[in-house]
Coordinates of C-alpha atoms and ligand atoms in Angstrom, one line a residue:
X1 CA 33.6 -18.8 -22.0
X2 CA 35.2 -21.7 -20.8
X3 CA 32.3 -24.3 -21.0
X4 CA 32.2 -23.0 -24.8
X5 CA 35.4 -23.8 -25.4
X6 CA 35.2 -26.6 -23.7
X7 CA 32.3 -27.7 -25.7
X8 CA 33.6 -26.7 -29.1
X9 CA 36.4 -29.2 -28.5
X10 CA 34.4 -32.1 -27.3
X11 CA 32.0 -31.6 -30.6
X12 CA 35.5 -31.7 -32.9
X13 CA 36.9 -34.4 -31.1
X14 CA 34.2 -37.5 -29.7
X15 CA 35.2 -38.9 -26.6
X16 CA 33.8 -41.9 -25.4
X17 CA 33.1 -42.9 -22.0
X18 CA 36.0 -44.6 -21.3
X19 CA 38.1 -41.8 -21.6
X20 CA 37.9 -40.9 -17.8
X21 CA 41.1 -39.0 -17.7
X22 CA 40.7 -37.0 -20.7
X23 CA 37.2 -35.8 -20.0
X24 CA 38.5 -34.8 -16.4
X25 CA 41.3 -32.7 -18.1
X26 CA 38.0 -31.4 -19.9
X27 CA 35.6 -30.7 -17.5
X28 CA 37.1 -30.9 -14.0
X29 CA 40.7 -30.0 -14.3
X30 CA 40.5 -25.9 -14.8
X31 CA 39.5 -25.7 -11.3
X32 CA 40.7 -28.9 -9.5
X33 CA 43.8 -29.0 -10.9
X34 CA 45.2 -31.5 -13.3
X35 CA 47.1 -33.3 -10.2
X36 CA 43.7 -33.4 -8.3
X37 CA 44.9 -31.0 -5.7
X38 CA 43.3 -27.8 -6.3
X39 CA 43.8 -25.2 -9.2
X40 CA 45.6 -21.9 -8.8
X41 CA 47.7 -23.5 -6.1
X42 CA 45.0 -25.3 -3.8
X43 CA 42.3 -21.9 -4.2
X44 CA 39.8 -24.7 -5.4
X45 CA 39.0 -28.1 -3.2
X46 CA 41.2 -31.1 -4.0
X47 CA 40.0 -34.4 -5.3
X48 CA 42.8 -36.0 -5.1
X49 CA 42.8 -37.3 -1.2
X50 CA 39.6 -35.7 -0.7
X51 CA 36.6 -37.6 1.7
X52 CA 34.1 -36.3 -0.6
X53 CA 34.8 -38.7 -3.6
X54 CA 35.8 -41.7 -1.1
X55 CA 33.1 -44.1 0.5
X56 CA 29.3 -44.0 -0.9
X57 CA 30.0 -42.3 -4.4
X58 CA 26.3 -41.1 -4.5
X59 CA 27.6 -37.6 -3.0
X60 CA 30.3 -36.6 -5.6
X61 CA 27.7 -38.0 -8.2
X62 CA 25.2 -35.8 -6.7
X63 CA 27.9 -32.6 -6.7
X64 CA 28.6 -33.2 -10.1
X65 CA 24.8 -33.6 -11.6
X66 CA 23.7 -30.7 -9.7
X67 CA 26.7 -28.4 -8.6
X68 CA 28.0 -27.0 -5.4
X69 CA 27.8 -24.0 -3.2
X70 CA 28.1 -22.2 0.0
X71 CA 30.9 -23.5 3.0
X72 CA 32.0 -27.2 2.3
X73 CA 35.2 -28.4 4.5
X74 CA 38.0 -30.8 2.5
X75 CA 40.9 -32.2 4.2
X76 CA 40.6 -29.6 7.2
X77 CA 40.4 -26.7 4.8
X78 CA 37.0 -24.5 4.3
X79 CA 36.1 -23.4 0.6
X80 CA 33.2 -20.6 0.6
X81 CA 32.7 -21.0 -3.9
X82 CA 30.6 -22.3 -6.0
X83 CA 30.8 -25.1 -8.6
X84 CA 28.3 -25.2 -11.4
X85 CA 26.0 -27.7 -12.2
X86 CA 27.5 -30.2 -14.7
X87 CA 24.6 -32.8 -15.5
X88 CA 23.2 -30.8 -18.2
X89 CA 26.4 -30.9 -20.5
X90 CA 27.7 -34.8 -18.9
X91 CA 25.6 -37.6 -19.8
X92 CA 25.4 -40.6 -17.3
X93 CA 28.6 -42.5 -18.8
X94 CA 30.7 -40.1 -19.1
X95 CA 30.1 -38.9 -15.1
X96 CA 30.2 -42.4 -14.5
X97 CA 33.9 -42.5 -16.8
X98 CA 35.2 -39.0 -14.8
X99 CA 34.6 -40.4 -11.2
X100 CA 35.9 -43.4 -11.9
X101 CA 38.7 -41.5 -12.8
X102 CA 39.0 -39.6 -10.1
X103 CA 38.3 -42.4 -7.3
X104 CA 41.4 -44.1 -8.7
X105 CA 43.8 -41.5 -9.5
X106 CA 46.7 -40.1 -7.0
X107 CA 46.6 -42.5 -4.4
X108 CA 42.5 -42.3 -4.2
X109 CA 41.5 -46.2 -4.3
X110 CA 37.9 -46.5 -4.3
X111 CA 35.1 -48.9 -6.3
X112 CA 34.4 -47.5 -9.7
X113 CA 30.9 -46.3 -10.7
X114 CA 28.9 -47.6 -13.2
X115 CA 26.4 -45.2 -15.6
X116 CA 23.8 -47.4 -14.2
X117 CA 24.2 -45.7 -10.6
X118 CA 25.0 -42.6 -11.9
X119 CA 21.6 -42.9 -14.1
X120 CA 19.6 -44.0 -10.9
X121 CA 21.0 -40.7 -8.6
X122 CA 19.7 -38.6 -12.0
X123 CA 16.4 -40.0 -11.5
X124 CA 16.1 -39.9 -7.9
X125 CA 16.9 -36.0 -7.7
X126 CA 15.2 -35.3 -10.8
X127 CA 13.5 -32.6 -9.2
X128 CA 16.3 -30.8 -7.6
X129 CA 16.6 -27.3 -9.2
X130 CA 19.7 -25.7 -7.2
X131 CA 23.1 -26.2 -6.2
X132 CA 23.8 -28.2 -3.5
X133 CA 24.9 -27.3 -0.5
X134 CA 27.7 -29.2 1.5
X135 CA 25.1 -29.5 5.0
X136 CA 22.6 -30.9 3.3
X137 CA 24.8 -34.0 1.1
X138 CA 26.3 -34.4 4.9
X139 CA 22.9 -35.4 6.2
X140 CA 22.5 -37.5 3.4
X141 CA 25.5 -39.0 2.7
X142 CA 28.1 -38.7 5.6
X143 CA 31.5 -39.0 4.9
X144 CA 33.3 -42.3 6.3
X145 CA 35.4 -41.6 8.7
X146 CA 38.6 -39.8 8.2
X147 CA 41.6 -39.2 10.5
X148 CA 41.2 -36.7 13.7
X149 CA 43.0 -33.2 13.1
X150 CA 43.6 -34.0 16.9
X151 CA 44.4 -37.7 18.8
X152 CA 42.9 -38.8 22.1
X153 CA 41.0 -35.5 22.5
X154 CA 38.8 -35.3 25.4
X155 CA 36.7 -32.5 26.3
X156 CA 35.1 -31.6 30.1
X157 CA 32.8 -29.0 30.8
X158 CA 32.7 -26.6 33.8
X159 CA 29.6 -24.1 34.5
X160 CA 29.7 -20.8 35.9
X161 CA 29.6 -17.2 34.6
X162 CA 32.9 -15.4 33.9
X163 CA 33.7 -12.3 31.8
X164 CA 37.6 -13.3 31.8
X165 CA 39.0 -16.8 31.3
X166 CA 38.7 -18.2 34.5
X167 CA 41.6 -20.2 36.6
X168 CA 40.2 -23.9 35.7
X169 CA 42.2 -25.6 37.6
X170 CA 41.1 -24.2 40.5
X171 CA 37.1 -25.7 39.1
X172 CA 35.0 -28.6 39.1
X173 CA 35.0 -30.0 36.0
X174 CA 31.8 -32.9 34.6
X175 CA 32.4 -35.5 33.5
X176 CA 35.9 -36.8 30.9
X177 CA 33.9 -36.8 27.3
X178 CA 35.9 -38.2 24.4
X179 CA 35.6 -36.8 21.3
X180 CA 36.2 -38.8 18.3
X181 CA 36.0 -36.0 15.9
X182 CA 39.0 -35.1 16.8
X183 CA 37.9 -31.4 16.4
X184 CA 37.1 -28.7 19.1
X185 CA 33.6 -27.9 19.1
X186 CA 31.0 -26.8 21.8
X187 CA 27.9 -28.9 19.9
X188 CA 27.7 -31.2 22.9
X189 CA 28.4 -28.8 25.9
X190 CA 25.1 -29.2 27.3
X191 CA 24.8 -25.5 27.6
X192 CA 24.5 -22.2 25.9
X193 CA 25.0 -19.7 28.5
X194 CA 27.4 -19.3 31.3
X195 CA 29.4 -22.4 30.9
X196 CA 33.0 -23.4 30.3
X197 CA 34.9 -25.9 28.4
X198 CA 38.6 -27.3 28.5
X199 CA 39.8 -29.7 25.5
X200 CA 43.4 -32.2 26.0
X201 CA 44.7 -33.6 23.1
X202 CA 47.9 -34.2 20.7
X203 CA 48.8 -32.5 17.9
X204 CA 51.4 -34.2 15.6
X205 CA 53.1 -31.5 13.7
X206 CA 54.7 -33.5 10.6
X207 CA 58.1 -31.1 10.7
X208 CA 60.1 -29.0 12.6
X209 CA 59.4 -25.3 12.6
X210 CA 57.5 -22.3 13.6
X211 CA 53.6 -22.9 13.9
X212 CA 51.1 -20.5 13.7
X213 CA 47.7 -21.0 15.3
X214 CA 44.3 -19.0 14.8
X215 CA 41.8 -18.3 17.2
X216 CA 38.6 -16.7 18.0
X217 CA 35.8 -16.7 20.6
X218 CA 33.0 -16.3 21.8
X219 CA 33.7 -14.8 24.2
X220 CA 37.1 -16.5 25.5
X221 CA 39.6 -18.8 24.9
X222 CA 42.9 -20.1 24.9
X223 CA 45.6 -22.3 23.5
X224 CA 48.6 -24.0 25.3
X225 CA 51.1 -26.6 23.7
X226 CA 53.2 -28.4 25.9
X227 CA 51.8 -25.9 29.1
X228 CA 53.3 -22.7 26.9
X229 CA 50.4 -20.3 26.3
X230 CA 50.4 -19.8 22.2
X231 CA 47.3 -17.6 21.7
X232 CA 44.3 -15.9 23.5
X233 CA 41.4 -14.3 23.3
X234 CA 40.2 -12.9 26.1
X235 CA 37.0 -10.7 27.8
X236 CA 33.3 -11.0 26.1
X237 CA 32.5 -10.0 22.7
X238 CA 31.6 -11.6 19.3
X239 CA 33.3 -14.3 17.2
X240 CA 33.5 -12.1 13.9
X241 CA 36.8 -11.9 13.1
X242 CA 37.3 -8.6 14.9
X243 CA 38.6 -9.9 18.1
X244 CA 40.5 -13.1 16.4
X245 CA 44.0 -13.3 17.1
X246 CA 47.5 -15.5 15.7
X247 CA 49.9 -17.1 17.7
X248 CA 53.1 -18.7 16.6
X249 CA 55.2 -21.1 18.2
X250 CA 58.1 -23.6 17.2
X251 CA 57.7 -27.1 17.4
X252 CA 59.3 -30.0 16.8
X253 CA 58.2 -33.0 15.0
X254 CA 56.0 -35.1 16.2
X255 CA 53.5 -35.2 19.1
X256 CA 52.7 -32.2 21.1
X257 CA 50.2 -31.9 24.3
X258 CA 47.4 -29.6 22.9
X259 CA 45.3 -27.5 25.5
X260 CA 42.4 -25.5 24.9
X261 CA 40.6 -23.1 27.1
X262 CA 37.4 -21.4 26.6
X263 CA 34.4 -19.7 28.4
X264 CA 30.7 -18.5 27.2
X265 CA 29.3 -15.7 29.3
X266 CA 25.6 -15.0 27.5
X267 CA 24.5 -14.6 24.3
X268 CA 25.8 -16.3 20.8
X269 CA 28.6 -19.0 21.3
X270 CA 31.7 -20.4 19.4
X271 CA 34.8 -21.5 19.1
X272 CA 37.3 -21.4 15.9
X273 CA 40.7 -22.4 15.6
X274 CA 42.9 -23.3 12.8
X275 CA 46.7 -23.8 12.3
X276 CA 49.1 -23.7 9.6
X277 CA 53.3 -24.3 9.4
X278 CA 56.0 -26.6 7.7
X279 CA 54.2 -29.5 6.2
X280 CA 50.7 -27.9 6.6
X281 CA 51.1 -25.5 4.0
X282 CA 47.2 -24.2 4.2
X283 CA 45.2 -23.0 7.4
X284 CA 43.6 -26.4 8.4
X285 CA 40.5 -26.6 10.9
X286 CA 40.8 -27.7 14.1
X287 CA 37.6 -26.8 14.8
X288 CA 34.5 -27.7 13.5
X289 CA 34.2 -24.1 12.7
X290 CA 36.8 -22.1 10.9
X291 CA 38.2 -18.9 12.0
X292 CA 37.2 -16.2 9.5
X293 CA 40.8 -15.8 7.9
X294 CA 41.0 -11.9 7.5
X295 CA 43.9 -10.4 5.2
X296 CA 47.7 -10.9 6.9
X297 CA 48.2 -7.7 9.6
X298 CA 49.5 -4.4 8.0
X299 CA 51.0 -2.8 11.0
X300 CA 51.1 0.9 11.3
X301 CA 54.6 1.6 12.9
X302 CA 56.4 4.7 13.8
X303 CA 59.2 5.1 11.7
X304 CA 62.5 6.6 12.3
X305 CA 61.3 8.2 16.0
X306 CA 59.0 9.9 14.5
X307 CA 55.4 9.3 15.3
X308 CA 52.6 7.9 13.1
X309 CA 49.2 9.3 12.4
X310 CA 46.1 7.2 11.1
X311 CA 43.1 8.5 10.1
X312 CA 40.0 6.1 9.9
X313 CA 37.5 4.4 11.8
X314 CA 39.0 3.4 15.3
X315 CA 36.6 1.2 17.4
X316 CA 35.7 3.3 20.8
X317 CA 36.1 6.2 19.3
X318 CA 34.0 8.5 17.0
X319 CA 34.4 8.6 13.2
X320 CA 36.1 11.4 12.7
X321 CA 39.0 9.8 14.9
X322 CA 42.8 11.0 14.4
X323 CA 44.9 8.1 15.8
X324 CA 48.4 8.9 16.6
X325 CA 51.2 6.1 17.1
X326 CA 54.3 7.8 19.3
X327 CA 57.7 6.2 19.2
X328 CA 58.4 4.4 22.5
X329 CA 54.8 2.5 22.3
X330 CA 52.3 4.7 23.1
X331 CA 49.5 5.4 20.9
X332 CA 46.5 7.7 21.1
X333 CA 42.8 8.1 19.5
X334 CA 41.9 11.8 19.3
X335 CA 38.2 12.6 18.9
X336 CA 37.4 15.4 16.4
X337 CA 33.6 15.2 17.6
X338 CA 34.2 15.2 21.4
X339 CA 37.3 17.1 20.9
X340 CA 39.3 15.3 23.1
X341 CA 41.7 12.2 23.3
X342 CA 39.2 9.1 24.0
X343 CA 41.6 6.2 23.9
X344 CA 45.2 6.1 25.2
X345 CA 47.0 2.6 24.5
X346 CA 50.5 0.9 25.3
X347 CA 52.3 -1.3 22.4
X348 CA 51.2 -1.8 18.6
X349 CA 49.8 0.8 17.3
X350 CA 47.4 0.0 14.8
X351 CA 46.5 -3.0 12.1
X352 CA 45.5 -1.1 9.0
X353 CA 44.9 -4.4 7.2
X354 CA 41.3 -3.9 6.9
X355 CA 41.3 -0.5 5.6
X356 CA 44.0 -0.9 3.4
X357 CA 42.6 -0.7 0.4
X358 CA 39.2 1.3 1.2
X359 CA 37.4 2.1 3.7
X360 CA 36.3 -1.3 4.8
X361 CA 33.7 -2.7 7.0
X362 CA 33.6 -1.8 10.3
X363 CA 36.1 0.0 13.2
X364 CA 39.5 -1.2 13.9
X365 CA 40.3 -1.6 17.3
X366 CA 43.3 -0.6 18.9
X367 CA 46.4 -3.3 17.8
X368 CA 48.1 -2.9 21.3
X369 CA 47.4 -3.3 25.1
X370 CA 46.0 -1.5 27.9
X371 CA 43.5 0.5 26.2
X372 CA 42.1 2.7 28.3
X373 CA 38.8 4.7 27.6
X374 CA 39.2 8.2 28.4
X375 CA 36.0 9.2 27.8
X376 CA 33.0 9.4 25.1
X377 CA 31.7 12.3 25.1
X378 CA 32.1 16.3 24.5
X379 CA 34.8 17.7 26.6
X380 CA 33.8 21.3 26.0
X381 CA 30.6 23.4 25.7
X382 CA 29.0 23.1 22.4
X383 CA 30.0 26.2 20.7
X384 CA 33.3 24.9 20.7
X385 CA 35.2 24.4 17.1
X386 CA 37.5 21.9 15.6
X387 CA 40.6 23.8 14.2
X388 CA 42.7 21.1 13.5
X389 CA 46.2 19.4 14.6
X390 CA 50.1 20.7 14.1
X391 CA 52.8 17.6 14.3
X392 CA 56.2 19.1 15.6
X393 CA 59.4 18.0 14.1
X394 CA 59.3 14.5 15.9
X395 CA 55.7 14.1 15.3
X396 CA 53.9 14.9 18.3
X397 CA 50.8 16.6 17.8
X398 CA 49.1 19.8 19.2
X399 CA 45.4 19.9 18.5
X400 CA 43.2 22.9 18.6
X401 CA 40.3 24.2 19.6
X402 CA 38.3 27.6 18.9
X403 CA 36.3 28.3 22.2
X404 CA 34.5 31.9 21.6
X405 CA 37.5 34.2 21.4
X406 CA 40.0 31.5 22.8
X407 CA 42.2 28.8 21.4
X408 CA 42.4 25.7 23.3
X409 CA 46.0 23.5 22.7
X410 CA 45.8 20.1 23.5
X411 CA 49.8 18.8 23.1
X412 CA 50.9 14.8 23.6
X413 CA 54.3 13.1 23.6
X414 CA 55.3 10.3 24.5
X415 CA 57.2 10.1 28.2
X416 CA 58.9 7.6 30.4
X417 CA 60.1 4.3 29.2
X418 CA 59.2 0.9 27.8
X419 CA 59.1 -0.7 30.8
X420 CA 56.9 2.2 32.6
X421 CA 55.0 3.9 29.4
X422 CA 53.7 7.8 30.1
X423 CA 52.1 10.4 28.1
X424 CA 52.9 14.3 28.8
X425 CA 49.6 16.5 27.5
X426 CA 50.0 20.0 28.0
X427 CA 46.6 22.1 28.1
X428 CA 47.0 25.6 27.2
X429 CA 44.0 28.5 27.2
X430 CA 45.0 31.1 24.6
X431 CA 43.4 34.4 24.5
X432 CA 40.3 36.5 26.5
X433 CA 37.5 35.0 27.9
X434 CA 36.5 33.1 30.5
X435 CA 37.8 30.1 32.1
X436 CA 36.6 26.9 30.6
X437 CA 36.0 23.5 31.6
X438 CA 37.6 20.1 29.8
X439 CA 36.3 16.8 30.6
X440 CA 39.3 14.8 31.1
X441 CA 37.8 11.3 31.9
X442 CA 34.3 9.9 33.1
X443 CA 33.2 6.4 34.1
X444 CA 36.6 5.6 35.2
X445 CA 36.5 4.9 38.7
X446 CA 38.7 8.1 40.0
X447 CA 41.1 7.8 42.9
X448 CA 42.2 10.9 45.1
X449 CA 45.6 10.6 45.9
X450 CA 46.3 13.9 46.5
X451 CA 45.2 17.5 44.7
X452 CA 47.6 16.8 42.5
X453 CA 47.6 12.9 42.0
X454 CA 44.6 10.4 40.8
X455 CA 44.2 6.6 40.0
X456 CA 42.3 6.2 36.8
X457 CA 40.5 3.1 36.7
X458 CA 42.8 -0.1 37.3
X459 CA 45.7 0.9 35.0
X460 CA 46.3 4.5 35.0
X461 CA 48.2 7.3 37.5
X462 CA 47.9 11.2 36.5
X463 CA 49.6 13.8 37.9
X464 CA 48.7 17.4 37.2
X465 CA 50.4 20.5 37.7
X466 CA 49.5 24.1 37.0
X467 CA 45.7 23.4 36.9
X468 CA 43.0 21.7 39.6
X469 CA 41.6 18.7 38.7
X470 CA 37.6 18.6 40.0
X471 CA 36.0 14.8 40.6
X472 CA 32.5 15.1 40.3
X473 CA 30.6 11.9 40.1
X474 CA 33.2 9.8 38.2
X475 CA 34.0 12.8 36.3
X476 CA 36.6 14.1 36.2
X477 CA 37.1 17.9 34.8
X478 CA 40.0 20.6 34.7
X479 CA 39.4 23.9 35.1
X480 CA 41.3 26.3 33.1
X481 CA 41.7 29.9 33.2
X482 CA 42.5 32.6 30.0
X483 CA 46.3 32.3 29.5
X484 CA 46.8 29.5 31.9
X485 CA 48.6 26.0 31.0
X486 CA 48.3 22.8 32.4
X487 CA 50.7 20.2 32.8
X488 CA 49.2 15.9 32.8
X489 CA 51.3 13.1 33.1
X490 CA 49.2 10.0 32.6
X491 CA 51.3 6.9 33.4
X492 CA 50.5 2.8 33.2
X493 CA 50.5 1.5 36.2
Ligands
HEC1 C1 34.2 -24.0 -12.5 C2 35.1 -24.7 -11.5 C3 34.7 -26.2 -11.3 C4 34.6 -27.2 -12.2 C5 34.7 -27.1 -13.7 C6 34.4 -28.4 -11.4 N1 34.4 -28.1 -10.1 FE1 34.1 -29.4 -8.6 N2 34.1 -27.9 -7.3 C7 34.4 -26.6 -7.6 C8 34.3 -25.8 -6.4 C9 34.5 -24.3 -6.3 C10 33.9 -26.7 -5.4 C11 33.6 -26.3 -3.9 C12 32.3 -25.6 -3.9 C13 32.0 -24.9 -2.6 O1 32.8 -24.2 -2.0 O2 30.8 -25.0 -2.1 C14 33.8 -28.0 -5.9 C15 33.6 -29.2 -5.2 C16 33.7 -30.4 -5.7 C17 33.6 -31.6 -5.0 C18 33.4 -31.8 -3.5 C19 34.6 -31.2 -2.7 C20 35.9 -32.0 -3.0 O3 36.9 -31.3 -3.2 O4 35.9 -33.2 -3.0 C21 33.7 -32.7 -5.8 C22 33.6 -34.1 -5.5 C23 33.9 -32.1 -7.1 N3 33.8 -30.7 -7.1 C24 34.0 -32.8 -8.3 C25 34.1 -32.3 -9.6 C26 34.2 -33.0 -10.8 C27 34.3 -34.5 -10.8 C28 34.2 -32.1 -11.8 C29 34.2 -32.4 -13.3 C30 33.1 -33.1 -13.7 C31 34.2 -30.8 -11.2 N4 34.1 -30.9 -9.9 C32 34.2 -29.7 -12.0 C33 34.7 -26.1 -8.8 C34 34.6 -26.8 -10.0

């Protein structure tokens, strides 16, 4: 609709070639802005500043004739969109007109292009059918140099296998590398498994303010200005945008020591970080990768002391998972397959960002810290039942369970304090039958401290009362008799 338009208005009023400026406002200015910085507030790639127009103008002539699409990076931002071919409807003076234009407009300074070049990039890619992409016009056409997102960056590589980000200054590093890119990137490690890397640089931040920095991993990394840990990503997993995480910190103007930290255990590799405050209005790389940028957190928070319940895909649990968010910062994921509560956590409760809308892609994992994986599969013989979950007047939940004749209750609230965070669960057998047995936990190492007392793992204590507690192989299961009632505290250590 809007190349007809478009059209309609170049047929009633012919515009000659040297009429750069108005046939930019024609053909180039609904999406790059009639300033040259981007329509719709900088959604669309700028011209006006932009490496892709400076230099060798046989790229932008090339973009232009033939269109663009996939990731292209301008300025330190990355654009996923496409732009349409344009040679079909431009003749070779007025291309020649528009990027003269544009190579000389808000501050750009470059040569101007003559319909002669513009007519000898037509012939030579006379053949080329599709959009361009911005890797292949790279190879061909690289852009002249432009100004490191970081200064006097310098990169050394350590090897050695890790699952956690290691203590590097306790390693050998190789050798110093510079790299003039300016950008953190693992290209020229050397190695693609079991290695590590540690990058030293500064970052200028052009004002004052709070910063916020984006990264992800694969597996781990970190970022310190000044020596002040701003954001990490720890353990081994992919570099999807699942495990990305922000970091803020104020800053003031000028030049600030820039650390970064990261490790590759096995598999795929990468590293993507990107930053964004006063001055920098826009996440800009600083990578040579960017971070996929997922929608801003929607945190699910308890409100007024009551708790919070969320009901959607949680990541280590099953799908039908009932996740419940307790004043006090405790938060649990309750399995309506296994029938029991798989994951117990301390802090932020959940990010319901990606689900907001729909039921997006994918699990969401736990927002907090010290997740701890009960277990992952049934708790109770197989004829047991799902009967749903009560919330009390503060919100705690009591799930239940048909067994047979019986009614299992399965009760949680929150217990001890911010600084030492504690669940109560009360276990009580309703009704005749015959005792049952609940898997409490399995796979966590199990501790004996004393009938009454276990360590769970690395993080956890539980105390029981009014029930035995059995540890069979890592397993560990409660035995419950008709009428009886149990009594857990599980507390972080
Ligand atoms: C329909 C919207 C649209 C129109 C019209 C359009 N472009 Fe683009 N242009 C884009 C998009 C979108 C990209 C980035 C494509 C991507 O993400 O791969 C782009 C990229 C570019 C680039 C490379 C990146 C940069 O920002 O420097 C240049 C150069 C460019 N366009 C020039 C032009 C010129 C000159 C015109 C007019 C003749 C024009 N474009 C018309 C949407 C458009």
């Amino acid at each position: 609709m809007l190349r007809t338009a478009l059209f309609a208005s170049l047929c009633a009023v012919p515009l000659h070639a040297q009429d750069g400026g108005q046939l930019f406002t024609l053909y180039c200015s609904a999406c790059h802005g009639p300033d040259g910085k981007g329509a719709t507030g900088g959604a669309f790639p700028p011209l006006a500043g932009s490496p892709w127009v400076a230099g060798d103008a046989t790229r932008a002539v090339k973009v232009v004739l033939h269109g663009l699409h996939g990731e292209v990076e301008v300025d330190g931002r990355t654009f996923n969109l496409e732009m349409p071919p344009q040679g079909g409807v431009l003749p070779d003076d007025q291309i020649a007109a528009i990027l003269t234009h544009v190579r000389s407009s808000w501050g750009n300074k470059e040569q101007p292009v003559t319909p002669e070049f513009v007519k000898a990039t037509r012939d030579a890619t006379a053949d080329r059918k599709t959009q361009w992409t911005a890797e292949e016009l790279l190879k061909l056409h690289p852009l002249t140099a432009t100004k490191p997102p970081i200064a006097n960056l310098l990169s050394q590589v350590y090897q050695g296998e890790w699952q956690k980000l290691p203590d590097f200054s306790t390693l050998k590093p190789g050798n110093v590398e510079e790299e003039h890119s300016g950008k953190i990137s693992i290209a020229k490690a050397g190695f693609n498994e079991s290695f590590g890397m540690v990058w030293q640089g500064d970052l200028t931040a052009p004002e004052a303010g709070e910063f916020r920095f984006r990264l992800d991993a694969d597996d781990g990394a970190r970022v310190l200005l000044d020596d002040k840990e701003v954001v990490k990503v720890d353990g081994t997993g992919p570099m999807d945008g699942s495990r990305g995480k922000e970091g803020k910190i104020e800053l003031t103007a000028g030049a600030h020591k820039l650390r970064v930290e990261y490790f590759e255990f096995h598999g795929q590799e990468g590293i993507a970080l990107s930053w964004r405050g006063p001055g920098i209005p826009s996440w800009r790389n600083l990578s040579d990768k960017p971070p996929k940028v997922g929608p801003d957190p929607i945190p699910v928070e308890p409100q007024n002391g009551r708790a919070v319940v969320y009901r959607n895909f949680i990541a280590g649990t099953t799908p039908r998972a009932i996740g419940i968010g307790f004043p006090g910062g405790v938060n649990l994921a309750y399995s309506a397959d296994n029938l029991t509560a798989e994951l117990i956590w301390t802090g932020a409760f959940m990010d319901a960002s990606r689900h907001w809308v729909e039921r997006g892609q994918g699990d969401q994992p736990p927002a907090g810290e010290n997740v701890v994986k009960l277990s992952g599969s049934p708790s109770l013989p197989k004829d047991a039942r799902f009967r749903g979950y009560k919330l009390d007047p503060t919100g705690n939940p009591t799930f239940s369970v048909q067994i047979d004749k019986q009614i299992l209750l399965d009760s949680w609230k929150p217990a001890g304090s911010a600084q030492s965070p504690a669940f109560l669960r009360t276990l009580s057998l309703k009704g005749q039958g015959s005792p049952v047995e609940f898997l409490l936990s399995e796979k966590l190492p199990v501790q004996k401290a004393s009938d009454k007392e276990f360590g769970l793992g690395n993080d956890l204590s539980l105390q029981a009362e009014g029930a035995t507690l059995e540890n069979r192989d890592s397993k560990l299961v409660l035995k419950l008799a008709p009428g009886q009632t149990a009594t857990l505290t599980y507390r972080w250590k």
